[in-house]
mmCIF file of C-alpha atoms and ligand atoms in Angstrom:
data_model
loop_
_atom_site.group_PDB
_atom_site.id
_atom_site.type_symbol
_atom_site.label_atom_id
_atom_site.label_comp_id
_atom_site.label_asym_id
_atom_site.label_seq_id
_atom_site.Cartn_x
_atom_site.Cartn_y
_atom_site.Cartn_z
ATOM 1 C CA UNK W 8 114.630 34.509 130.735
ATOM 2 C CA UNK W 9 116.408 32.457 128.038
ATOM 3 C CA UNK W 10 117.354 34.162 124.877
ATOM 4 C CA UNK W 11 115.713 33.238 121.531
ATOM 5 C CA UNK W 12 118.180 32.743 118.835
ATOM 6 C CA UNK W 13 117.218 32.120 115.190
ATOM 7 C CA UNK W 14 120.149 31.417 112.929
ATOM 8 C CA UNK W 15 120.733 30.703 109.280
ATOM 9 C CA UNK W 16 123.678 28.447 108.380
ATOM 10 C CA UNK W 17 124.390 28.805 104.695
ATOM 11 C CA UNK W 18 126.899 26.061 104.506
ATOM 12 C CA UNK W 19 128.812 26.083 101.251
ATOM 13 C CA UNK W 20 126.184 28.184 99.361
ATOM 14 C CA UNK W 21 126.220 31.919 98.070
ATOM 15 C CA UNK W 22 128.690 33.909 96.382
ATOM 16 C CA UNK W 23 129.126 37.518 97.327
ATOM 17 C CA UNK W 24 126.697 38.707 94.740
ATOM 18 C CA UNK W 25 124.155 36.256 95.866
ATOM 19 C CA UNK W 26 124.709 37.134 99.585
ATOM 20 C CA UNK W 27 124.177 40.814 98.578
ATOM 21 C CA UNK W 28 120.925 39.785 96.697
ATOM 22 C CA UNK W 29 119.634 37.836 99.872
ATOM 23 C CA UNK W 30 120.375 40.739 102.252
ATOM 24 C CA UNK W 31 118.364 43.342 100.229
ATOM 25 C CA UNK W 32 115.352 40.999 100.248
ATOM 26 C CA UNK W 33 115.745 39.932 103.872
ATOM 27 C CA UNK W 34 116.548 42.929 105.842
ATOM 28 C CA UNK W 35 113.326 44.901 105.330
ATOM 29 C CA UNK W 36 111.304 41.983 106.787
ATOM 30 C CA UNK W 37 113.091 42.608 110.263
ATOM 31 C CA UNK W 38 110.902 45.508 110.940
ATOM 32 C CA UNK W 39 108.233 42.954 112.062
ATOM 33 C CA UNK W 40 110.599 40.830 114.149
ATOM 34 C CA UNK W 41 110.136 41.272 117.863
ATOM 35 C CA UNK W 42 113.227 43.035 119.384
ATOM 36 C CA UNK W 43 114.007 40.249 121.838
ATOM 37 C CA UNK W 44 114.741 37.696 118.990
ATOM 38 C CA UNK W 45 118.393 37.319 118.165
ATOM 39 C CA UNK W 46 119.118 36.751 114.464
ATOM 40 C CA UNK W 47 122.420 35.589 113.252
ATOM 41 C CA UNK W 48 123.702 34.709 109.588
ATOM 42 C CA UNK W 49 126.498 32.215 108.997
ATOM 43 C CA UNK W 50 127.700 32.987 105.376
ATOM 44 C CA UNK W 51 130.767 31.043 104.026
ATOM 45 C CA UNK W 52 134.081 32.700 105.000
ATOM 46 C CA UNK W 53 134.429 34.365 101.580
ATOM 47 C CA UNK W 54 131.250 36.367 102.122
ATOM 48 C CA UNK W 55 131.907 37.490 105.590
ATOM 49 C CA UNK W 56 133.640 40.901 104.919
ATOM 50 C CA UNK W 57 131.022 42.025 102.563
ATOM 51 C CA UNK W 58 128.120 40.675 104.726
ATOM 52 C CA UNK W 59 129.573 42.466 107.820
ATOM 53 C CA UNK W 60 129.691 45.808 105.939
ATOM 54 C CA UNK W 61 126.131 45.389 104.703
ATOM 55 C CA UNK W 62 124.845 44.388 108.330
ATOM 56 C CA UNK W 63 126.366 47.511 109.984
ATOM 57 C CA UNK W 64 123.760 49.315 111.788
ATOM 58 C CA UNK W 65 121.213 46.264 111.390
ATOM 59 C CA UNK W 66 120.004 44.096 114.268
ATOM 60 C CA UNK W 67 121.374 41.006 112.486
ATOM 61 C CA UNK W 68 124.501 39.407 114.076
ATOM 62 C CA UNK W 69 127.432 37.763 111.934
ATOM 63 C CA UNK W 70 128.616 34.094 112.530
ATOM 64 C CA UNK W 71 131.317 32.079 110.981
ATOM 65 C CA UNK W 72 130.931 28.349 110.272
ATOM 66 C CA UNK W 73 134.142 27.211 111.868
ATOM 67 C CA UNK W 74 137.141 28.561 113.906
ATOM 68 C CA UNK W 75 140.668 27.212 114.623
ATOM 69 C CA UNK W 76 142.070 26.852 118.177
ATOM 70 C CA UNK W 77 145.284 28.562 117.388
ATOM 71 C CA UNK W 78 145.641 32.259 116.802
ATOM 72 C CA UNK W 79 148.025 31.830 113.801
ATOM 73 C CA UNK W 80 150.374 29.118 112.455
ATOM 74 C CA UNK W 81 150.931 26.732 109.778
ATOM 75 C CA UNK W 82 147.287 25.315 109.404
ATOM 76 C CA UNK W 83 146.543 25.474 105.683
ATOM 77 C CA UNK W 84 142.705 26.079 105.024
ATOM 78 C CA UNK W 85 141.979 27.280 108.579
ATOM 79 C CA UNK W 86 140.738 30.601 110.010
ATOM 80 C CA UNK W 87 141.351 31.983 113.455
ATOM 81 C CA UNK W 88 139.206 33.832 116.031
ATOM 82 C CA UNK W 89 141.253 37.151 115.650
ATOM 83 C CA UNK W 90 140.726 36.985 111.907
ATOM 84 C CA UNK W 91 136.899 36.645 112.573
ATOM 85 C CA UNK W 92 136.489 39.213 115.351
ATOM 86 C CA UNK W 93 138.373 41.825 113.293
ATOM 87 C CA UNK W 94 135.608 41.817 110.601
ATOM 88 C CA UNK W 95 132.698 41.960 112.974
ATOM 89 C CA UNK W 96 132.054 38.198 113.494
ATOM 90 C CA UNK W 97 130.457 37.444 116.842
ATOM 91 C CA UNK W 98 129.278 33.861 116.713
ATOM 92 C CA UNK W 99 130.665 30.670 115.417
ATOM 93 C CA UNK W 100 129.223 27.202 114.770
ATOM 94 C CA UNK W 101 131.392 24.414 116.214
ATOM 95 C CA UNK W 102 131.086 20.713 115.908
ATOM 96 C CA UNK W 103 128.441 20.691 113.076
ATOM 97 C CA UNK W 104 127.665 17.141 112.174
ATOM 98 C CA UNK W 105 128.998 17.788 108.522
ATOM 99 C CA UNK W 106 132.431 18.780 110.222
ATOM 100 C CA UNK W 107 132.295 15.695 112.431
ATOM 101 C CA UNK W 108 131.513 13.491 109.328
ATOM 102 C CA UNK W 109 133.581 14.722 106.537
ATOM 103 C CA UNK W 110 136.375 16.697 108.079
ATOM 104 C CA UNK W 111 137.620 14.695 111.017
ATOM 105 C CA UNK W 112 136.305 16.800 113.814
ATOM 106 C CA UNK W 113 136.340 15.006 117.141
ATOM 107 C CA UNK W 114 135.169 15.910 120.544
ATOM 108 C CA UNK W 115 138.765 16.713 121.403
ATOM 109 C CA UNK W 116 138.978 19.425 118.503
ATOM 110 C CA UNK W 117 135.566 20.555 119.261
ATOM 111 C CA UNK W 118 136.484 21.255 122.812
ATOM 112 C CA UNK W 119 139.530 23.076 121.595
ATOM 113 C CA UNK W 120 137.652 25.307 119.146
ATOM 114 C CA UNK W 121 134.985 26.243 121.811
ATOM 115 C CA UNK W 122 137.750 27.365 124.229
ATOM 116 C CA UNK W 123 139.410 29.482 121.604
ATOM 117 C CA UNK W 124 136.075 31.093 120.424
ATOM 118 C CA UNK W 125 135.241 32.064 123.972
ATOM 119 C CA UNK W 126 138.842 33.338 124.770
ATOM 120 C CA UNK W 127 138.273 35.897 121.879
ATOM 121 C CA UNK W 128 134.730 36.992 122.689
ATOM 122 C CA UNK W 129 132.938 34.867 120.251
ATOM 123 C CA UNK W 130 129.762 33.024 121.301
ATOM 124 C CA UNK W 131 129.890 29.457 119.906
ATOM 125 C CA UNK W 132 126.894 27.445 118.871
ATOM 126 C CA UNK W 133 127.820 23.724 119.841
ATOM 127 C CA UNK W 134 125.984 21.265 117.633
ATOM 128 C CA UNK W 135 125.084 17.837 118.941
ATOM 129 C CA UNK W 136 122.857 15.129 117.641
ATOM 130 C CA UNK W 137 122.458 11.295 116.908
ATOM 131 C CA UNK W 138 122.489 9.316 113.638
ATOM 132 C CA UNK W 139 119.389 7.294 112.327
ATOM 133 C CA UNK W 140 121.262 4.165 113.397
ATOM 134 C CA UNK W 141 121.995 5.313 116.994
ATOM 135 C CA UNK W 142 118.270 6.502 117.356
ATOM 136 C CA UNK W 143 116.886 3.005 116.077
ATOM 137 C CA UNK W 144 119.314 1.408 118.559
ATOM 138 C CA UNK W 145 117.849 3.500 121.576
ATOM 139 C CA UNK W 146 121.310 5.402 121.793
ATOM 140 C CA UNK W 147 120.049 8.964 121.369
ATOM 141 C CA UNK W 148 120.488 10.080 125.083
ATOM 142 C CA UNK W 149 123.779 8.180 125.538
ATOM 143 C CA UNK W 150 125.285 9.632 122.358
ATOM 144 C CA UNK W 151 124.331 13.236 123.187
ATOM 145 C CA UNK W 152 125.300 12.974 126.755
ATOM 146 C CA UNK W 153 128.570 11.678 125.728
ATOM 147 C CA UNK W 154 129.163 14.526 123.297
ATOM 148 C CA UNK W 155 128.180 16.987 125.964
ATOM 149 C CA UNK W 156 130.418 15.622 128.617
ATOM 150 C CA UNK W 157 133.505 15.587 126.215
ATOM 151 C CA UNK W 158 132.780 18.847 124.397
ATOM 152 C CA UNK W 159 132.136 20.952 127.452
ATOM 153 C CA UNK W 160 135.201 20.171 129.614
ATOM 154 C CA UNK W 161 136.240 23.615 131.031
ATOM 155 C CA UNK W 162 133.718 25.656 128.794
ATOM 156 C CA UNK W 163 132.058 28.705 130.100
ATOM 157 C CA UNK W 164 128.348 28.161 130.037
ATOM 158 C CA UNK W 165 127.480 31.927 130.143
ATOM 159 C CA UNK W 166 128.514 32.472 126.530
ATOM 160 C CA UNK W 167 127.252 29.460 124.884
ATOM 161 C CA UNK W 168 124.444 28.204 122.567
ATOM 162 C CA UNK W 169 123.652 24.702 122.036
ATOM 163 C CA UNK W 170 121.974 23.340 118.904
ATOM 164 C CA UNK W 171 120.302 19.849 118.912
ATOM 165 C CA UNK W 172 120.551 18.651 115.341
ATOM 166 C CA UNK W 173 119.576 15.076 114.860
ATOM 167 C CA UNK W 174 121.666 13.983 111.856
ATOM 168 C CA UNK W 175 118.781 12.000 110.175
ATOM 169 C CA UNK W 176 116.837 15.206 110.204
ATOM 170 C CA UNK W 177 119.500 17.392 108.470
ATOM 171 C CA UNK W 178 118.815 18.265 104.682
ATOM 172 C CA UNK W 179 116.302 15.378 104.489
ATOM 173 C CA UNK W 180 112.797 16.994 105.049
ATOM 174 C CA UNK W 181 112.319 14.440 107.710
ATOM 175 C CA UNK W 182 111.903 16.919 110.739
ATOM 176 C CA UNK W 183 112.189 15.399 114.316
ATOM 177 C CA UNK W 184 108.711 15.484 115.614
ATOM 178 C CA UNK W 185 108.496 18.845 117.763
ATOM 179 C CA UNK W 186 107.647 17.130 121.003
ATOM 180 C CA UNK W 187 110.512 14.602 120.666
ATOM 181 C CA UNK W 188 112.988 17.548 119.853
ATOM 182 C CA UNK W 189 111.627 19.276 123.021
ATOM 183 C CA UNK W 190 111.972 16.083 125.089
ATOM 184 C CA UNK W 191 115.625 15.767 123.993
ATOM 185 C CA UNK W 192 116.465 19.406 124.428
ATOM 186 C CA UNK W 193 115.027 19.086 127.931
ATOM 187 C CA UNK W 194 117.497 16.175 128.620
ATOM 188 C CA UNK W 195 120.301 18.310 127.215
ATOM 189 C CA UNK W 196 119.296 21.312 129.655
ATOM 190 C CA UNK W 197 119.443 18.839 132.521
ATOM 191 C CA UNK W 198 123.015 18.102 131.849
ATOM 192 C CA UNK W 199 124.156 21.788 131.946
ATOM 193 C CA UNK W 200 125.192 23.818 134.930
ATOM 194 C CA UNK W 201 123.714 27.200 133.567
ATOM 195 C CA UNK W 202 120.028 26.652 132.964
ATOM 196 C CA UNK W 203 119.967 29.832 130.721
ATOM 197 C CA UNK W 204 122.059 28.495 127.976
ATOM 198 C CA UNK W 205 119.652 28.730 124.793
ATOM 199 C CA UNK W 206 119.124 25.332 123.020
ATOM 200 C CA UNK W 207 118.126 25.475 119.500
ATOM 201 C CA UNK W 208 116.636 22.788 117.311
ATOM 202 C CA UNK W 209 118.000 22.298 113.753
ATOM 203 C CA UNK W 210 117.115 19.858 111.024
ATOM 204 C CA UNK W 211 114.664 20.598 108.196
ATOM 205 C CA UNK W 212 113.396 23.708 109.796
ATOM 206 C CA UNK W 213 111.078 25.456 107.402
ATOM 207 C CA UNK W 214 108.305 28.213 107.201
ATOM 208 C CA UNK W 215 105.795 25.514 107.547
ATOM 209 C CA UNK W 216 106.974 23.865 110.755
ATOM 210 C CA UNK W 217 108.657 26.809 112.593
ATOM 211 C CA UNK W 218 105.603 27.910 114.508
ATOM 212 C CA UNK W 219 105.001 24.424 115.888
ATOM 213 C CA UNK W 220 108.726 24.171 116.913
ATOM 214 C CA UNK W 221 108.937 27.424 118.545
ATOM 215 C CA UNK W 222 105.747 26.693 120.476
ATOM 216 C CA UNK W 223 107.602 24.036 122.376
ATOM 217 C CA UNK W 224 108.590 25.172 125.975
ATOM 218 C CA UNK W 225 112.282 23.837 125.976
ATOM 219 C CA UNK W 226 113.149 25.015 122.410
ATOM 220 C CA UNK W 227 114.954 28.465 122.311
ATOM 221 C CA UNK W 228 115.548 28.875 118.703
ATOM 222 C CA UNK W 229 116.421 27.267 115.330
ATOM 223 C CA UNK W 230 119.468 26.739 113.428
ATOM 224 C CA UNK W 231 118.334 26.536 109.773
ATOM 225 C CA UNK W 232 120.167 25.331 106.768
ATOM 226 C CA UNK W 233 118.316 25.020 103.365
ATOM 227 C CA UNK W 234 115.492 27.158 104.359
ATOM 228 C CA UNK W 235 117.574 30.105 105.292
ATOM 229 C CA UNK W 236 118.959 30.659 101.749
ATOM 230 C CA UNK W 237 115.823 32.381 100.439
ATOM 231 C CA UNK W 238 115.062 35.740 101.815
ATOM 232 C CA UNK W 239 111.332 35.206 102.064
ATOM 233 C CA UNK W 240 111.643 31.807 103.555
ATOM 234 C CA UNK W 241 113.963 32.853 106.177
ATOM 235 C CA UNK W 242 112.045 35.986 106.901
ATOM 236 C CA UNK W 243 108.936 33.932 107.637
ATOM 237 C CA UNK W 244 110.982 31.794 110.019
ATOM 238 C CA UNK W 245 112.463 34.782 111.899
ATOM 239 C CA UNK W 246 108.955 36.185 112.171
ATOM 240 C CA UNK W 247 107.288 32.945 113.462
ATOM 241 C CA UNK W 248 104.039 33.279 115.331
HETATM 242 O O1 LIG B 3 122.452 21.407 109.322
HETATM 243 C C1 LIG B 3 121.638 22.275 109.511
HETATM 244 C C2 LIG B 3 121.722 23.681 109.991
HETATM 245 O O2 LIG B 3 123.085 23.667 110.718
HETATM 246 C C3 LIG B 3 120.195 21.963 109.307
HETATM 247 O O3 LIG B 3 120.130 21.983 107.841
HETATM 248 P P1 LIG B 3 118.588 21.929 107.094
HETATM 249 O O4 LIG B 3 117.818 23.029 107.795
HETATM 250 O O5 LIG B 3 119.025 21.979 105.532
HETATM 251 O O6 LIG B 3 118.105 20.486 107.390
#
Protein backbone atom coordinates (compact mmCIF):
# COMPACT_ATOMS: atom_id res chain seq x y z
CA UNK A 1 0.00 0.00 0.00
CA UNK A 2 1.29 3.44 -0.90
CA UNK A 3 1.27 6.10 1.83
CA UNK A 4 -1.05 9.11 1.63
CA UNK A 5 0.76 12.36 2.43
CA UNK A 6 -1.04 15.69 2.73
CA UNK A 7 1.41 18.57 3.09
CA UNK A 8 1.10 22.33 3.62
CA UNK A 9 3.86 24.46 2.07
CA UNK A 10 3.59 27.85 3.75
CA UNK A 11 6.25 29.41 1.47
CA UNK A 12 7.24 32.90 2.79
CA UNK A 13 4.15 33.35 4.94
CA UNK A 14 3.53 33.47 8.71
CA UNK A 15 5.37 35.01 11.62
CA UNK A 16 5.75 32.89 14.76
CA UNK A 17 2.62 34.49 16.24
CA UNK A 18 0.64 33.63 13.10
CA UNK A 19 1.96 30.05 13.16
CA UNK A 20 0.83 29.63 16.77
CA UNK A 21 -2.61 30.97 15.89
CA UNK A 22 -2.87 28.56 12.94
CA UNK A 23 -1.97 25.55 15.10
CA UNK A 24 -4.51 26.33 17.80
CA UNK A 25 -7.23 26.36 15.13
CA UNK A 26 -5.92 23.43 13.09
CA UNK A 27 -4.79 20.72 15.51
CA UNK A 28 -8.24 19.98 17.04
CA UNK A 29 -9.56 19.03 13.56
CA UNK A 30 -7.09 16.14 13.36
CA UNK A 31 -9.24 14.06 15.67
CA UNK A 32 -11.37 13.34 12.58
CA UNK A 33 -8.41 12.49 10.31
CA UNK A 34 -7.99 8.79 9.42
CA UNK A 35 -4.82 7.56 11.12
CA UNK A 36 -3.15 6.28 7.93
CA UNK A 37 -2.94 9.79 6.45
CA UNK A 38 0.42 11.47 6.98
CA UNK A 39 0.15 15.23 7.60
CA UNK A 40 3.20 17.48 7.18
CA UNK A 41 3.62 21.24 7.65
CA UNK A 42 6.40 23.22 5.96
CA UNK A 43 6.69 26.59 7.79
CA UNK A 44 9.44 29.12 6.99
CA UNK A 45 12.77 28.47 8.75
CA UNK A 46 12.14 31.13 11.41
CA UNK A 47 9.01 29.30 12.63
CA UNK A 48 10.46 25.77 12.72
CA UNK A 49 11.58 25.71 16.37
CA UNK A 50 8.31 27.07 17.66
CA UNK A 51 6.17 24.82 15.47
CA UNK A 52 8.34 21.83 16.41
CA UNK A 53 7.61 22.41 20.11
CA UNK A 54 3.90 22.92 19.48
CA UNK A 55 3.67 19.72 17.41
CA UNK A 56 5.34 17.62 20.10
CA UNK A 57 3.02 14.72 20.88
CA UNK A 58 0.76 15.46 17.91
CA UNK A 59 0.54 13.35 14.74
CA UNK A 60 1.65 16.20 12.47
CA UNK A 61 5.16 16.01 11.05
CA UNK A 62 7.47 18.93 10.50
CA UNK A 63 9.18 19.79 7.22
CA UNK A 64 11.54 22.49 5.92
CA UNK A 65 11.32 24.22 2.56
CA UNK A 66 14.97 23.73 1.57
CA UNK A 67 18.24 22.13 2.70
CA UNK A 68 21.88 22.66 1.70
CA UNK A 69 24.05 19.72 0.65
CA UNK A 70 26.98 20.50 2.99
CA UNK A 71 26.78 19.98 6.75
CA UNK A 72 28.34 23.39 7.48
CA UNK A 73 30.51 25.96 5.78
CA UNK A 74 30.66 29.43 4.28
CA UNK A 75 27.25 29.36 2.57
CA UNK A 76 25.52 32.56 3.65
CA UNK A 77 21.77 32.20 3.81
CA UNK A 78 21.70 28.40 3.68
CA UNK A 79 20.60 25.80 6.29
CA UNK A 80 22.03 22.28 6.65
CA UNK A 81 20.39 18.92 7.33
CA UNK A 82 21.86 18.50 10.86
CA UNK A 83 20.49 21.95 11.78
CA UNK A 84 17.04 20.76 10.72
CA UNK A 85 17.05 17.30 12.27
CA UNK A 86 18.24 18.75 15.61
CA UNK A 87 14.96 20.64 15.95
CA UNK A 88 12.70 17.78 14.91
CA UNK A 89 12.38 18.33 11.15
CA UNK A 90 11.72 15.06 9.28
CA UNK A 91 10.79 16.15 5.74
CA UNK A 92 12.18 18.66 3.27
CA UNK A 93 10.94 20.11 -0.03
CA UNK A 94 13.57 19.94 -2.76
CA UNK A 95 13.46 21.43 -6.25
CA UNK A 96 10.28 23.46 -5.87
CA UNK A 97 9.66 25.41 -9.10
CA UNK A 98 9.98 28.69 -7.18
CA UNK A 99 13.53 27.67 -6.16
CA UNK A 100 14.29 26.64 -9.74
CA UNK A 101 12.82 29.86 -11.17
CA UNK A 102 14.01 32.53 -8.72
CA UNK A 103 17.07 31.10 -6.94
CA UNK A 104 19.09 29.30 -9.59
CA UNK A 105 18.20 25.77 -8.50
CA UNK A 106 19.33 23.25 -11.14
CA UNK A 107 18.92 19.50 -11.53
CA UNK A 108 22.52 19.17 -10.31
CA UNK A 109 21.89 21.07 -7.05
CA UNK A 110 18.52 19.33 -6.62
CA UNK A 111 20.31 15.99 -6.77
CA UNK A 112 22.91 17.14 -4.20
CA UNK A 113 20.18 18.37 -1.84
CA UNK A 114 18.23 15.09 -2.16
CA UNK A 115 21.33 13.08 -1.29
CA UNK A 116 22.16 15.27 1.72
CA UNK A 117 18.59 15.05 3.00
CA UNK A 118 18.51 11.25 2.80
CA UNK A 119 21.98 10.90 4.33
CA UNK A 120 20.67 12.65 7.45
CA UNK A 121 17.38 10.77 7.65
CA UNK A 122 15.17 13.48 6.16
CA UNK A 123 12.52 12.37 3.65
CA UNK A 124 12.62 14.70 0.65
CA UNK A 125 9.63 15.74 -1.42
CA UNK A 126 11.03 16.22 -4.92
CA UNK A 127 8.96 18.65 -7.02
CA UNK A 128 8.74 18.31 -10.78
CA UNK A 129 6.48 19.98 -13.34
CA UNK A 130 6.23 21.81 -16.64
CA UNK A 131 5.52 25.44 -17.58
CA UNK A 132 2.46 26.50 -19.60
CA UNK A 133 4.65 27.08 -22.62
CA UNK A 134 6.15 23.59 -22.36
CA UNK A 135 2.68 22.05 -21.96
CA UNK A 136 1.36 23.92 -24.99
CA UNK A 137 4.35 22.72 -27.01
CA UNK A 138 3.53 19.09 -26.07
CA UNK A 139 6.69 18.77 -23.98
CA UNK A 140 5.14 17.83 -20.61
CA UNK A 141 6.29 14.21 -20.68
CA UNK A 142 9.82 14.92 -21.91
CA UNK A 143 10.41 17.77 -19.43
CA UNK A 144 9.29 15.69 -16.46
CA UNK A 145 11.10 12.61 -17.61
CA UNK A 146 14.29 14.64 -17.95
CA UNK A 147 13.91 16.18 -14.49
CA UNK A 148 13.40 12.74 -12.95
CA UNK A 149 16.35 11.23 -14.79
CA UNK A 150 18.76 13.94 -13.61
CA UNK A 151 17.35 14.59 -10.13
CA UNK A 152 17.17 10.94 -9.11
CA UNK A 153 20.73 9.82 -9.97
CA UNK A 154 21.86 7.58 -7.06
CA UNK A 155 18.80 8.48 -4.93
CA UNK A 156 17.27 5.93 -2.57
CA UNK A 157 13.66 5.48 -3.67
CA UNK A 158 12.54 3.98 -0.37
CA UNK A 159 12.75 7.32 1.47
CA UNK A 160 11.34 9.62 -1.16
CA UNK A 161 8.13 11.44 -2.06
CA UNK A 162 7.51 13.10 -5.41
CA UNK A 163 5.15 16.01 -6.05
CA UNK A 164 3.84 16.69 -9.54
CA UNK A 165 3.34 20.46 -9.59
CA UNK A 166 2.49 21.87 -13.02
CA UNK A 167 3.95 25.38 -12.81
CA UNK A 168 0.96 26.95 -14.58
CA UNK A 169 -1.34 25.61 -11.85
CA UNK A 170 0.64 27.03 -8.90
CA UNK A 171 -1.03 29.98 -7.20
CA UNK A 172 -3.25 30.62 -10.23
CA UNK A 173 -6.53 28.96 -9.24
CA UNK A 174 -6.13 27.08 -12.53
CA UNK A 175 -6.00 23.50 -11.17
CA UNK A 176 -4.79 20.76 -13.49
CA UNK A 177 -7.81 18.63 -14.40
CA UNK A 178 -7.73 15.71 -11.95
CA UNK A 179 -7.75 13.01 -14.65
CA UNK A 180 -4.84 14.73 -16.39
CA UNK A 181 -2.90 14.99 -13.11
CA UNK A 182 -3.64 11.29 -12.60
CA UNK A 183 -2.29 10.48 -16.09
CA UNK A 184 0.97 12.43 -15.60
CA UNK A 185 1.48 10.93 -12.14
CA UNK A 186 1.03 7.46 -13.68
CA UNK A 187 3.79 8.34 -16.16
CA UNK A 188 6.04 9.51 -13.33
CA UNK A 189 5.43 6.22 -11.51
CA UNK A 190 6.35 4.23 -14.61
CA UNK A 191 9.79 5.86 -14.49
CA UNK A 192 10.54 4.87 -10.91
CA UNK A 193 12.20 1.69 -9.70
CA UNK A 194 10.12 1.62 -6.50
CA UNK A 195 6.36 1.46 -7.22
CA UNK A 196 5.60 2.45 -3.60
CA UNK A 197 6.96 6.01 -3.80
CA UNK A 198 4.04 8.30 -2.83
CA UNK A 199 3.34 10.84 -5.61
CA UNK A 200 1.41 13.98 -4.69
CA UNK A 201 -0.35 16.54 -6.83
CA UNK A 202 0.26 20.26 -6.18
CA UNK A 203 -1.15 23.39 -7.80
CA UNK A 204 -4.24 25.32 -6.63
CA UNK A 205 -5.49 22.49 -4.42
CA UNK A 206 -8.35 23.78 -2.26
CA UNK A 207 -11.25 22.49 -0.13
CA UNK A 208 -13.52 22.35 -3.21
CA UNK A 209 -11.32 20.21 -5.44
CA UNK A 210 -9.48 17.98 -2.93
CA UNK A 211 -12.13 15.21 -2.92
CA UNK A 212 -11.98 14.79 -6.69
CA UNK A 213 -8.17 14.93 -6.74
CA UNK A 214 -7.83 12.30 -4.01
CA UNK A 215 -10.39 10.05 -5.76
CA UNK A 216 -7.86 9.51 -8.57
CA UNK A 217 -6.13 6.14 -8.27
CA UNK A 218 -2.56 7.32 -8.98
CA UNK A 219 -2.63 10.38 -6.69
CA UNK A 220 -1.24 9.72 -3.21
CA UNK A 221 -1.64 13.11 -1.62
CA UNK A 222 -1.39 16.84 -2.11
CA UNK A 223 1.22 19.55 -1.69
CA UNK A 224 -0.85 22.59 -0.83
CA UNK A 225 0.28 26.22 -0.90
CA UNK A 226 -2.25 29.04 -0.43
CA UNK A 227 -5.05 26.84 0.93
CA UNK A 228 -2.79 25.51 3.69
CA UNK A 229 -2.45 28.93 5.31
CA UNK A 230 -5.89 28.98 6.94
CA UNK A 231 -6.66 26.43 9.65
CA UNK A 232 -10.23 25.66 8.51
CA UNK A 233 -9.29 25.36 4.88
CA UNK A 234 -6.31 23.06 5.47
CA UNK A 235 -8.33 21.00 7.96
CA UNK A 236 -10.98 20.40 5.27
CA UNK A 237 -8.23 19.32 2.86
CA UNK A 238 -6.62 16.94 5.34
CA UNK A 239 -10.05 15.50 6.15
CA UNK A 240 -11.02 14.96 2.49
CA UNK A 241 -13.80 12.46 1.78
O1 LIG B 1 3.48 25.43 -4.91
C1 LIG B 1 2.58 24.84 -4.34
C2 LIG B 1 2.86 23.94 -3.20
O2 LIG B 1 4.22 23.65 -3.11
C3 LIG B 1 1.17 25.03 -4.72
O3 LIG B 1 0.79 26.31 -4.37
P1 LIG B 1 -0.78 26.71 -4.44
O4 LIG B 1 -1.52 25.63 -3.72
O5 LIG B 1 -0.85 28.06 -3.78
O6 LIG B 1 -1.12 26.74 -5.91
